[in-house]
CSV table of C-alpha atoms in Angstrom, one decimal:
chain,number,residue,atom,x,y,z
A,1,MET,CA,133.3,308.2,77.7
A,2,ALA,CA,131.2,310.8,79.6
A,3,GLN,CA,127.6,310.5,78.9
A,4,VAL,CA,125.3,313.3,80.0
A,5,ILE,CA,121.4,313.8,80.0
A,6,VAL,CA,120.3,316.8,77.9
A,7,TYR,CA,116.9,318.4,78.4
A,8,GLY,CA,115.2,320.0,75.3
A,9,PRO,CA,113.2,323.2,75.6
A,10,ASN,CA,110.0,321.1,76.0
A,11,GLY,CA,111.4,318.8,78.6
A,12,ALA,CA,112.1,315.8,76.2
A,13,ARG,CA,115.4,314.1,77.3
A,14,THR,CA,118.2,312.5,75.4
A,15,THR,CA,121.7,311.5,76.1
A,16,ALA,CA,125.0,312.5,74.5
A,17,ASN,CA,128.8,311.9,74.9
A,18,ASP,CA,130.7,315.1,75.7
A,19,LYS,CA,134.1,313.6,74.8
A,20,PRO,CA,135.4,315.0,71.4
A,21,ASP,CA,135.8,312.3,68.7
A,22,GLU,CA,139.4,311.5,68.0
A,23,SER,CA,138.9,310.3,64.3
A,24,GLY,CA,136.3,310.1,61.6
A,25,PRO,CA,134.4,312.9,59.9
A,26,PHE,CA,133.5,314.5,63.4
A,27,LYS,CA,137.2,314.6,64.6
A,28,GLY,CA,137.6,317.3,67.2
A,29,THR,CA,133.9,317.7,68.1
A,30,SER,CA,131.8,315.8,70.5
A,31,GLU,CA,128.3,314.3,70.1
A,32,LEU,CA,127.1,316.8,72.7
A,33,GLN,CA,128.4,319.7,70.7
A,34,ARG,CA,126.7,318.6,67.5
A,35,LEU,CA,123.5,317.9,69.4
A,36,LEU,CA,123.4,321.4,70.8
A,37,ALA,CA,124.2,322.7,67.3
A,38,GLY,CA,121.2,321.0,65.8
A,39,GLU,CA,123.4,318.9,63.5
A,40,ILE,CA,122.3,315.4,64.4
A,41,GLU,CA,119.6,314.1,62.2
A,42,GLY,CA,116.4,313.3,64.0
A,43,ARG,CA,117.3,315.2,67.1
A,44,GLU,CA,117.3,318.8,65.7
A,45,GLY,CA,114.8,319.8,68.6
A,46,TYR,CA,117.7,319.9,71.0
A,47,ALA,CA,119.5,322.8,69.3
A,48,GLY,CA,120.5,325.5,71.9
A,49,ALA,CA,119.5,323.2,74.9
A,50,THR,CA,121.2,324.6,78.0
A,51,GLU,CA,120.2,322.1,80.8
A,52,SER,CA,121.9,318.9,81.4
A,53,GLU,CA,123.1,316.5,84.1
A,54,PRO,CA,125.5,313.7,84.3
A,55,LEU,CA,124.3,310.3,83.4
A,56,THR,CA,124.8,307.7,86.1
A,57,GLU,CA,124.4,303.9,86.2
A,58,ASP,CA,121.4,304.3,88.4
A,59,TYR,CA,119.6,306.5,86.1
A,60,PRO,CA,116.0,305.1,86.2
A,61,GLY,CA,115.2,305.6,82.4
A,62,ASP,CA,113.2,308.3,80.9
A,63,TYR,CA,110.2,306.1,80.4
A,64,GLY,CA,110.2,305.4,84.1
A,65,GLY,CA,110.3,301.5,83.9
A,66,GLU,CA,113.9,300.7,84.3
A,67,ASP,CA,115.0,298.9,87.5
A,68,ALA,CA,117.5,296.4,88.7
A,69,SER,CA,116.1,293.5,86.7
A,70,THR,CA,116.6,295.4,83.3
A,71,PRO,CA,119.6,293.8,81.3
A,72,ILE,CA,122.7,295.9,81.2
A,73,ASN,CA,122.4,296.2,77.4
A,74,GLU,CA,118.9,297.6,77.7
A,75,LYS,CA,119.8,300.3,80.4
A,76,GLU,CA,119.5,303.9,79.0
A,77,SER,CA,122.6,304.7,81.0
A,78,VAL,CA,124.4,302.3,78.6
A,79,VAL,CA,122.7,302.7,75.2
A,80,GLY,CA,121.2,306.2,75.7
A,81,VAL,CA,117.8,307.5,75.9
A,82,GLY,CA,115.3,306.4,73.2
A,83,ASN,CA,117.6,303.6,72.1
A,84,THR,CA,116.2,300.8,74.3
A,85,GLY,CA,113.5,298.3,73.6
A,86,TYR,CA,111.5,299.7,76.4
A,87,ASP,CA,111.5,303.3,75.4
A,88,THR,CA,110.0,304.0,72.0
A,89,LYS,CA,109.0,307.6,72.3
A,90,ASP,CA,109.9,310.1,69.6
A,91,TYR,CA,112.6,312.5,70.9
A,92,SER,CA,113.2,314.4,67.7
A,93,TYR,CA,110.7,317.1,68.5
A,94,ALA,CA,111.5,319.3,71.6
A,95,GLY,CA,109.5,322.4,70.9
A,96,PRO,CA,108.9,325.6,72.8
A,97,GLY,CA,107.1,325.5,76.2
A,98,ASP,CA,107.7,324.5,79.8
A,99,PRO,CA,109.3,321.2,80.7
A,100,LEU,CA,106.7,318.3,80.6
A,101,SER,CA,105.5,316.8,83.8
A,102,VAL,CA,106.3,313.1,84.2
A,103,THR,CA,104.1,310.8,86.3
A,104,SER,CA,102.9,307.2,85.8
A,105,GLU,CA,99.3,308.0,86.4
A,106,PRO,CA,96.8,310.8,86.0
A,107,THR,CA,95.5,312.3,89.3
A,108,SER,CA,92.0,312.9,88.1
A,109,SER,CA,88.9,310.7,87.5
A,110,PRO,CA,88.5,308.8,84.2
A,111,GLY,CA,87.8,311.1,81.3
A,112,GLN,CA,88.8,314.3,83.0
A,113,ALA,CA,91.7,316.5,82.3
A,114,SER,CA,94.3,316.2,85.1
A,115,GLU,CA,97.2,318.3,86.1
A,116,GLN,CA,100.0,316.0,85.3
A,117,PHE,CA,100.3,313.4,82.5
A,118,SER,CA,102.9,311.3,81.0
A,119,GLN,CA,105.1,312.4,78.0
A,120,LEU,CA,104.5,311.8,74.3
A,121,VAL,CA,103.6,308.1,73.6
A,122,ASP,CA,105.0,306.5,70.5
A,123,SER,CA,101.9,306.4,68.4
A,124,GLY,CA,98.3,307.4,68.2
A,125,GLN,CA,95.6,305.4,70.1
A,126,LYS,CA,93.1,302.9,68.8
A,127,ASP,CA,90.8,302.4,71.7
A,128,PHE,CA,88.7,305.4,71.5
A,129,LEU,CA,85.0,304.9,70.5
A,130,ASN,CA,83.1,306.7,67.6
A,131,ILE,CA,86.2,308.4,66.0
A,132,PRO,CA,88.9,307.5,63.5
A,133,GLU,CA,91.9,305.5,65.0
A,134,ASN,CA,95.3,306.9,65.8
A,135,ALA,CA,94.2,310.0,67.7
A,136,PHE,CA,96.6,311.6,70.2
A,137,LEU,CA,95.2,312.7,73.5
A,138,TRP,CA,96.6,316.0,74.5
A,139,ASP,CA,96.2,318.0,77.6
A,140,VAL,CA,96.6,321.8,76.9
A,141,ASP,CA,96.6,323.9,80.1
A,142,GLY,CA,93.9,321.5,81.5
A,143,THR,CA,91.8,321.2,78.3
A,144,LEU,CA,91.5,317.9,76.5
A,145,TYR,CA,92.0,317.5,72.9
A,146,LEU,CA,92.2,314.7,70.3
A,147,ALA,CA,94.8,315.5,67.7
A,148,TYR,CA,95.8,313.8,64.5
A,149,GLU,CA,99.2,314.3,62.7
A,150,VAL,CA,98.9,315.0,59.0
A,151,PRO,CA,101.5,312.8,57.2
A,152,GLY,CA,104.1,314.3,54.9
A,153,ALA,CA,106.0,316.9,56.8
A,154,GLY,CA,109.5,318.0,55.8
A,155,GLY,CA,108.8,318.3,52.1
A,156,GLU,CA,107.2,314.9,51.5
A,157,VAL,CA,103.8,316.6,51.2
A,158,TYR,CA,104.3,319.9,52.9
A,159,GLU,CA,107.2,322.0,54.2
A,160,GLY,CA,108.2,322.3,57.8
A,161,ASN,CA,107.4,320.5,61.0
A,162,PRO,CA,104.4,318.2,61.3
A,163,MET,CA,100.9,319.7,61.1
A,164,TYR,CA,98.5,318.6,63.8
A,165,MET,CA,94.7,318.8,63.6
A,166,ALA,CA,92.8,318.9,66.9
A,167,TYR,CA,89.2,318.5,68.2
A,168,THR,CA,88.2,319.8,71.6
A,169,VAL,CA,86.9,316.8,73.7
A,170,VAL,CA,83.2,317.7,74.4
A,171,GLU,CA,82.7,318.8,78.0
A,172,ASN,CA,86.4,318.1,78.7
A,173,ASP,CA,85.2,314.5,79.6
A,174,LEU,CA,86.1,311.5,77.6
A,175,ILE,CA,83.1,309.5,79.0
A,176,LYS,CA,80.6,312.3,78.3
A,177,ALA,CA,82.0,312.8,74.9
A,178,GLY,CA,81.4,309.1,74.1
A,179,LEU,CA,85.0,308.5,73.5
A,180,ILE,CA,85.3,305.8,76.2
A,181,SER,CA,82.9,303.6,78.2
A,182,PRO,CA,82.7,304.2,82.0
A,183,GLU,CA,84.3,300.8,82.6
A,184,ALA,CA,87.1,301.3,80.2
A,185,PRO,CA,90.7,301.8,81.4
A,186,VAL,CA,91.9,305.4,81.7
A,187,PRO,CA,93.6,306.3,78.4
A,188,THR,CA,97.2,307.6,78.6
A,189,VAL,CA,97.5,311.3,77.7
A,190,ASN,CA,100.0,311.5,74.9
A,191,ARG,CA,101.3,314.9,75.5
A,192,THR,CA,100.9,317.8,78.1
A,193,MET,CA,101.8,321.2,76.9
A,194,THR,CA,101.3,324.9,77.3
A,195,ARG,CA,98.8,326.8,75.2
A,196,ASP,CA,101.6,328.6,73.3
A,197,ALA,CA,103.2,325.3,72.3
A,198,PHE,CA,99.8,324.1,71.2
A,199,ASP,CA,99.0,327.1,69.1
A,200,SER,CA,102.4,326.9,67.3
A,201,THR,CA,101.9,323.4,66.0
A,202,THR,CA,98.1,322.8,65.9
A,203,ILE,CA,95.0,323.9,64.1
A,204,VAL,CA,91.7,323.5,65.9
A,205,PHE,CA,88.7,322.3,63.7
A,206,GLY,CA,85.9,322.0,66.2
A,207,ASN,CA,84.9,319.4,68.7
A,208,THR,CA,84.9,315.6,68.8
A,209,ASP,CA,81.1,315.4,67.9
A,210,GLN,CA,82.3,316.2,64.3
A,211,LEU,CA,84.3,313.0,64.0
A,212,THR,CA,82.9,309.6,63.0
A,213,SER,CA,84.0,306.0,63.4
A,214,GLU,CA,83.0,305.3,59.8
A,215,ILE,CA,86.5,306.5,58.9
A,216,ASP,CA,89.0,303.8,60.1
A,217,ASN,CA,92.2,305.6,59.2
A,218,PRO,CA,91.7,308.6,57.1
A,219,PHE,CA,95.6,309.1,56.6
A,220,ALA,CA,96.3,305.5,55.7
A,221,SER,CA,97.5,306.4,52.2
A,222,PHE,CA,97.3,310.1,52.6
A,223,ARG,CA,101.0,310.9,52.0
A,224,GLU,CA,101.1,308.8,48.8
A,225,THR,CA,97.7,310.0,47.5
A,226,VAL,CA,98.3,313.6,48.1
A,227,SER,CA,101.8,313.5,46.7
A,228,GLU,CA,100.4,312.1,43.4
A,229,GLN,CA,97.8,314.6,43.3
A,230,ALA,CA,99.9,317.6,44.0
A,231,GLN,CA,101.2,317.8,40.3
A,232,VAL,CA,97.8,318.3,38.8
A,233,ALA,CA,96.2,319.9,42.0
A,234,PRO,CA,98.9,322.5,43.1
A,235,TRP,CA,96.7,323.9,45.8
A,236,ILE,CA,97.4,320.8,47.9
A,237,LYS,CA,100.9,322.1,48.7
A,238,ASP,CA,99.3,325.2,50.4
A,239,PRO,CA,99.0,324.6,54.1
A,240,GLU,CA,95.6,326.3,54.5
A,241,MET,CA,94.3,324.2,51.6
A,242,LEU,CA,95.9,321.0,52.9
A,243,SER,CA,94.4,321.5,56.3
A,244,LEU,CA,90.8,321.7,54.8
A,245,ILE,CA,91.5,318.5,52.8
A,246,ALA,CA,92.8,316.8,55.9
A,247,GLU,CA,89.9,318.0,57.9
A,248,ALA,CA,87.3,316.7,55.4
A,249,ALA,CA,89.2,313.3,55.4
A,250,LEU,CA,88.9,313.1,59.2
A,251,GLU,CA,85.2,314.1,59.2
A,252,GLY,CA,84.3,311.8,56.3
A,253,ARG,CA,82.9,314.6,54.0
A,254,VAL,CA,84.0,316.8,51.1
A,255,VAL,CA,85.3,320.3,51.3
A,256,SER,CA,82.4,322.9,50.7
A,257,ASP,CA,82.6,325.7,48.2
A,258,ALA,CA,82.3,328.2,50.9
A,259,GLU,CA,85.4,326.7,52.7
A,260,TRP,CA,87.4,326.9,49.4
A,261,GLN,CA,86.3,330.4,48.8
A,262,SER,CA,87.5,331.6,52.2
A,263,THR,CA,91.0,330.6,51.6
A,264,THR,CA,93.8,332.9,50.6
A,265,TRP,CA,94.8,330.6,47.8
A,266,TYR,CA,91.2,330.8,46.2
A,267,GLN,CA,91.2,334.6,46.6
A,268,THR,CA,94.7,335.1,45.0
A,269,ASN,CA,94.5,332.7,42.1
A,270,ASN,CA,92.8,333.2,38.7
A,271,GLU,CA,89.5,332.0,37.7
A,272,SER,CA,90.9,329.2,35.4
A,273,GLN,CA,92.8,327.9,38.5
A,274,ARG,CA,89.6,328.2,40.6
A,275,GLU,CA,87.4,326.5,38.0
A,276,TRP,CA,89.9,323.6,37.8
A,277,LEU,CA,89.7,323.3,41.6
A,278,ARG,CA,85.9,323.0,41.4
A,279,THR,CA,85.8,320.5,38.6
A,280,TYR,CA,88.6,318.4,40.3
A,281,TYR,CA,86.5,317.7,43.2
A,282,SER,CA,82.8,318.1,42.0
A,283,ASP,CA,83.3,316.2,38.7
A,284,PRO,CA,86.2,313.8,38.8
A,285,THR,CA,85.3,312.1,35.4
A,286,THR,CA,85.4,315.4,33.5
A,287,ALA,CA,88.6,316.4,35.3
A,288,ALA,CA,90.3,313.1,34.4
A,289,GLN,CA,89.3,313.6,30.8
A,290,LEU,CA,90.5,317.1,30.6
A,291,LYS,CA,93.8,315.9,32.2
A,292,THR,CA,94.2,313.3,29.5
A,293,ASP,CA,93.3,315.7,26.6
A,294,ALA,CA,95.9,318.1,27.9
A,295,GLU,CA,98.6,315.6,28.1
A,296,LEU,CA,97.9,314.5,24.4
A,297,ALA,CA,97.7,318.1,23.3
A,298,VAL,CA,101.1,318.9,24.9
A,299,ALA,CA,102.8,315.8,23.6
A,300,ASN,CA,101.5,316.5,20.1
A,301,SER,CA,102.6,320.1,20.3
A,302,LEU,CA,106.1,319.1,21.4
A,303,ARG,CA,106.4,316.6,18.4
A,304,ALA,CA,105.3,319.4,16.0
A,305,ALA,CA,107.8,321.7,17.5
A,306,GLY,CA,110.6,319.3,16.7
A,307,VAL,CA,111.0,317.2,19.9
A,308,SER,CA,110.3,313.6,18.7
A,309,ASN,CA,111.0,311.7,21.9
A,310,ALA,CA,110.2,313.9,24.9
A,311,PRO,CA,109.8,311.9,28.2
A,312,GLN,CA,106.2,311.4,29.1
A,313,SER,CA,106.9,312.8,32.5
A,314,VAL,CA,108.0,316.1,31.0
A,315,SER,CA,105.0,316.5,28.7
A,316,ASN,CA,102.6,315.5,31.5
A,317,TRP,CA,104.2,318.0,33.9
A,318,MET,CA,103.6,320.7,31.3
A,319,ALA,CA,100.1,319.4,30.8
A,320,SER,CA,99.3,319.6,34.4
A,321,LYS,CA,100.4,323.4,34.4
A,322,PHE,CA,98.0,323.9,31.6
A,323,VAL,CA,94.9,322.0,32.7
A,324,SER,CA,95.2,323.4,36.4
A,325,GLY,CA,95.0,327.0,34.9
A,326,GLU,CA,98.5,327.9,36.1
A,327,TRP,CA,99.6,328.3,32.6
A,328,SER,CA,97.5,330.0,29.9
A,329,ASP,CA,97.2,328.6,26.4
A,330,ALA,CA,99.6,331.2,25.1
A,331,TYR,CA,102.1,330.8,27.9
A,332,THR,CA,102.0,327.0,27.5
A,333,SER,CA,102.7,327.3,23.7
A,334,GLU,CA,105.7,329.6,24.4
A,335,GLN,CA,107.1,327.1,27.0
A,336,ILE,CA,106.9,324.3,24.5
A,337,THR,CA,108.7,326.5,21.9
A,338,LEU,CA,111.4,327.3,24.4
A,339,PHE,CA,111.8,323.6,25.4
A,340,ALA,CA,112.0,322.5,21.8
A,341,ASP,CA,114.1,325.4,20.6
A,342,PRO,CA,116.7,326.7,23.2
A,343,TYR,CA,117.6,329.7,20.9
A,344,ALA,CA,114.0,331.0,20.5
A,345,PRO,CA,113.2,334.3,22.0
A,346,GLY,CA,111.4,334.3,25.4
A,347,MET,CA,112.0,333.4,29.1
A,348,LYS,CA,111.7,329.7,30.3
A,349,ASP,CA,109.5,329.4,33.3
A,350,SER,CA,111.6,329.1,36.4
A,351,SER,CA,109.4,326.3,38.0
A,352,PHE,CA,109.8,324.4,34.7
A,353,GLN,CA,113.5,324.9,34.7
A,354,THR,CA,113.7,323.7,38.3
A,355,TYR,CA,111.8,320.6,37.4
A,356,LEU,CA,114.0,319.9,34.4
A,357,ASP,CA,117.0,320.1,36.6
A,358,THR,CA,115.6,317.1,38.7
A,359,VAL,CA,114.8,314.8,35.7
A,360,SER,CA,117.0,312.9,33.2
A,361,ILE,CA,116.4,314.3,29.7
A,362,SER,CA,119.5,313.2,28.0
A,363,GLY,CA,119.1,311.9,24.4
A,364,ILE,CA,116.2,314.0,23.5
A,365,ASP,CA,116.0,314.8,19.8
A,366,ARG,CA,115.5,318.5,19.6
A,367,SER,CA,116.1,319.1,15.9
A,368,THR,CA,114.3,322.4,16.1
A,369,GLU,CA,112.5,324.3,13.4
A,370,LYS,CA,115.3,326.8,12.5
A,371,GLU,CA,118.1,324.2,12.7
A,372,ARG,CA,116.0,322.1,10.2
A,373,GLU,CA,115.6,325.1,8.0
A,374,VAL,CA,119.3,325.8,7.9
A,375,GLY,CA,120.1,322.1,7.1
A,376,GLU,CA,117.5,322.1,4.2
A,377,LEU,CA,118.9,325.4,2.8
A,378,TYR,CA,122.5,324.2,2.6
A,379,ASN,CA,121.4,320.8,1.3
A,380,THR,CA,119.2,322.5,-1.4
A,381,TRP,CA,121.9,324.8,-2.6
A,382,LEU,CA,125.1,322.8,-2.0
A,383,GLY,CA,124.1,319.2,-1.8
A,384,PRO,CA,124.9,316.5,0.8
A,385,THR,CA,128.7,317.0,0.6
A,386,LEU,CA,129.4,320.7,0.3
A,387,GLY,CA,126.3,321.5,2.3
A,388,ALA,CA,127.0,319.3,5.3
A,389,LEU,CA,127.2,321.2,8.6
A,390,THR,CA,128.1,320.5,12.2
A,391,ASP,CA,125.5,320.7,14.9
A,392,GLN,CA,127.3,323.9,16.2
A,393,GLU,CA,127.3,325.5,12.7
A,394,LYS,CA,123.5,324.9,12.3
A,395,ALA,CA,122.9,326.3,15.8
A,396,ASP,CA,124.9,329.4,15.1
A,397,ILE,CA,123.3,330.2,11.8
A,398,ALA,CA,119.9,329.3,13.2
A,399,GLY,CA,120.5,331.9,15.9
A,400,LYS,CA,121.2,334.6,13.4
A,401,LEU,CA,118.0,333.6,11.6
A,402,ARG,CA,116.0,334.0,14.8
A,403,ASN,CA,117.5,337.3,15.7
A,404,ASP,CA,117.6,339.0,12.3
A,405,PRO,CA,114.5,338.8,10.1
A,406,ASP,CA,116.5,339.9,7.0
A,407,TYR,CA,119.2,337.2,7.5
A,408,GLN,CA,117.6,334.5,5.5
A,409,ASP,CA,117.8,336.6,2.3
A,410,LYS,CA,121.5,337.3,3.0
A,411,LEU,CA,122.1,333.6,3.7
A,412,ILE,CA,120.5,332.6,0.5
A,413,ASP,CA,122.5,335.0,-1.6
A,414,SER,CA,125.6,333.8,0.0
A,415,LEU,CA,124.6,330.1,-0.8
A,416,LYS,CA,124.0,331.1,-4.4
A,417,GLN,CA,127.5,332.5,-4.7
A,418,SER,CA,128.9,329.3,-3.1
A,419,ARG,CA,127.0,327.2,-5.6
A,420,LEU,CA,128.4,329.2,-8.6
A,421,ALA,CA,131.9,328.7,-7.2
A,422,ALA,CA,131.6,325.0,-6.7
A,423,PHE,CA,129.8,324.2,-9.9
A,424,SER,CA,131.2,326.8,-12.1
A,425,ASN,CA,130.0,325.1,-15.4
A,426,TYR,CA,126.4,326.1,-14.4
A,427,THR,CA,126.3,329.8,-14.8
A,428,ASN,CA,122.6,330.5,-14.1
A,429,PRO,CA,122.7,331.7,-10.4
A,430,GLU,CA,119.2,330.5,-9.7
A,431,LEU,CA,120.0,326.9,-10.2
A,432,THR,CA,120.1,325.0,-6.9
A,433,TYR,CA,122.2,321.9,-6.4
A,434,GLU,CA,119.0,320.0,-6.6
A,435,ASP,CA,118.3,321.6,-10.1
A,436,ILE,CA,121.8,320.6,-11.2
A,437,ALA,CA,121.9,317.1,-9.8
A,438,ARG,CA,118.6,315.9,-10.9
A,439,PRO,CA,119.4,315.0,-14.6
A,440,TRP,CA,122.6,313.2,-13.4
A,441,ARG,CA,120.6,311.1,-11.0
A,442,ASN,CA,118.4,310.1,-13.8
A,443,LEU,CA,121.3,309.2,-16.0
A,444,THR,CA,122.8,307.2,-13.2
A,445,THR,CA,119.7,305.2,-12.7
A,446,SER,CA,119.5,304.6,-16.5
A,447,VAL,CA,123.0,303.2,-16.7
A,448,TRP,CA,123.2,301.5,-13.3
A,449,GLY,CA,119.5,300.5,-12.8
A,450,GLN,CA,119.9,302.0,-9.3
A,451,THR,CA,121.0,305.2,-7.6
A,452,ALA,CA,124.5,306.1,-6.5
A,453,ASP,CA,126.0,307.5,-3.3
A,454,GLU,CA,126.1,311.3,-4.1
A,455,THR,CA,128.6,312.0,-1.4
A,456,GLN,CA,131.3,310.0,-3.4
A,457,GLY,CA,133.9,312.3,-4.9
A,458,TRP,CA,133.8,310.8,-8.4
A,459,TRP,CA,129.9,311.5,-8.6
A,460,GLN,CA,130.3,315.1,-7.5
A,461,GLU,CA,133.2,315.6,-10.0
A,462,MET,CA,130.9,314.0,-12.7
A,463,VAL,CA,128.1,316.5,-11.9
A,464,LYS,CA,130.5,319.5,-11.9
A,465,GLY,CA,131.9,318.5,-15.2
A,466,ASN,CA,128.6,318.9,-17.0
A,467,ASP,CA,129.7,316.5,-19.7
A,468,PHE,CA,127.2,313.9,-20.8
A,469,ALA,CA,129.6,311.6,-22.8
A,470,LYS,CA,132.2,311.6,-20.0
A,471,ALA,CA,129.5,311.0,-17.5
A,472,GLN,CA,128.4,307.9,-19.4
A,473,THR,CA,131.9,306.7,-19.5
A,474,THR,CA,132.5,307.4,-15.8
A,475,LEU,CA,129.3,305.6,-14.8
A,476,ARG,CA,130.2,302.4,-16.7
A,477,GLU,CA,133.8,302.4,-15.3
A,478,LYS,CA,132.5,302.9,-11.6
A,479,GLY,CA,129.8,300.5,-12.2
A,480,LEU,CA,132.2,297.8,-13.2
A,481,GLN,CA,134.5,298.6,-10.3
A,482,GLN,CA,131.6,298.5,-7.8
A,483,ASP,CA,130.1,295.3,-9.5
A,484,VAL,CA,126.8,297.0,-10.2
A,485,THR,CA,124.6,294.3,-11.7
A,486,GLN,CA,123.1,296.1,-14.6
A,487,VAL,CA,126.5,297.5,-15.9
A,488,THR,CA,128.3,294.1,-15.7
A,489,GLN,CA,125.4,292.4,-17.5
A,490,ASP,CA,125.5,295.2,-20.3
A,491,ALA,CA,129.2,294.7,-20.5
A,492,THR,CA,128.9,291.0,-20.9
A,493,GLN,CA,126.2,291.3,-23.6
A,494,ALA,CA,128.4,293.8,-25.5
A,495,LEU,CA,131.3,291.5,-25.5
A,496,GLN,CA,129.2,288.6,-26.6
A,497,GLN,CA,127.8,290.5,-29.5
A,498,ALA,CA,131.4,291.7,-30.4
A,499,PHE,CA,132.8,288.1,-30.7
A,500,GLY,CA,129.5,286.6,-32.2
A,501,GLN,CA,130.3,283.2,-30.9
A,502,GLY,CA,131.2,281.5,-27.5
A,503,THR,CA,130.4,282.7,-24.0
A,504,VAL,CA,132.0,285.3,-21.7
A,505,SER,CA,132.9,284.0,-18.3
A,506,GLN,CA,133.9,286.1,-15.3
A,507,THR,CA,137.6,285.2,-16.0
A,508,GLY,CA,137.7,286.0,-19.7
A,509,VAL,CA,136.4,285.1,-23.1
A,510,ASN,CA,135.7,281.5,-24.1
A,511,ILE,CA,136.1,280.8,-27.8
């Protein structure tokens, strides 16, 4: 095994094995090759690194605290940089800039920016006075900043690398800025960097006087809260807007109208979207009611369009597009129609289709308007047996109805001819199956005391025959076969009257 130390562009260090794997998914490539290609999750910052050196047993450790007393299983020379209980720094980021200077102590007086500071410490600091906790202390070409990482990078809330918000330390002096007391220990600088590296990752919002200790941890639930709000507040995904929201959270205030209006998002979106933004922050109660009303309206519209069991998540997603002003009233109605009726003319919204691809919508009842209309026409003219259609047949005919305004008349004429052929004893072409079947239903109820299953062949043949006397005989015979109560009772009474005496049992006549 040949371990080497690899230096990232920013001086951060890690170790890697340069011996190719002999088996497994990475057979034929080494850890070092994958590291330099940026293929190792969490260590992408080392892609393209060119500086390395052999790792020896006396390597002192990147954190500077390893010595002869360090257990062998805790030495970085054995387990690799960043993998020991001593070294908990984050080595996933190795951005542009000069290598970091590494010393154990600053060379200046307390609170002053120094020439050399230690590398990135594992988390923000909690010992500063008069500001929210978890601030990072950065030295940027000799200027001190307090920086905060906005949670949610990499797509959780926003895309790309972490976003940092920085505030210049007043007078470049931690004591004069009121951030530490004169007798306090010297805070460790979390990161030393060049101005170019700083500008590529950080937004400066002012100086430390704008911060307050009244906000303990402004980002404690930031990721979860913003992610939940993003669906109904789409501007949150915009980095410029997100930075304003994060700034206000840090400074314990609300974003002003002037700040919103200065953003590209505000200037490039429509008035409905801007009005929703203003309402969302200035009148939360009204905003919540508008959101609820929109969700009810969309759910009702989906049911009216033929989707009886649309998932609430889907209807709420569409409602958020409407209430936020992103979709107009007409556009929302069109998207509801397209969701309910895949054959309807129009273009489904691309973002809606992307959303649908990520959720499970199996089992949705989308018996759409035209499909229902086709089913009703066939049932009206040909009845439940001859008028039965498969779903595909309904869809095909419904598509023709949508695409050809004159097709319905042609379809009805065709159904009339089919009805004449199937029920040839009824020569009036305007008689529907419903017209024909109605008197035979009444006769069935009169003889049976109940209805019959109209899909049974004998009942259809009885109707086609159009013979009243035969129909009565058929109904009595079938009623006895199916043990219809009224028919068996009538038959028993008739036998009793015919014999005059005795009783009739179910096994025969008793004299």
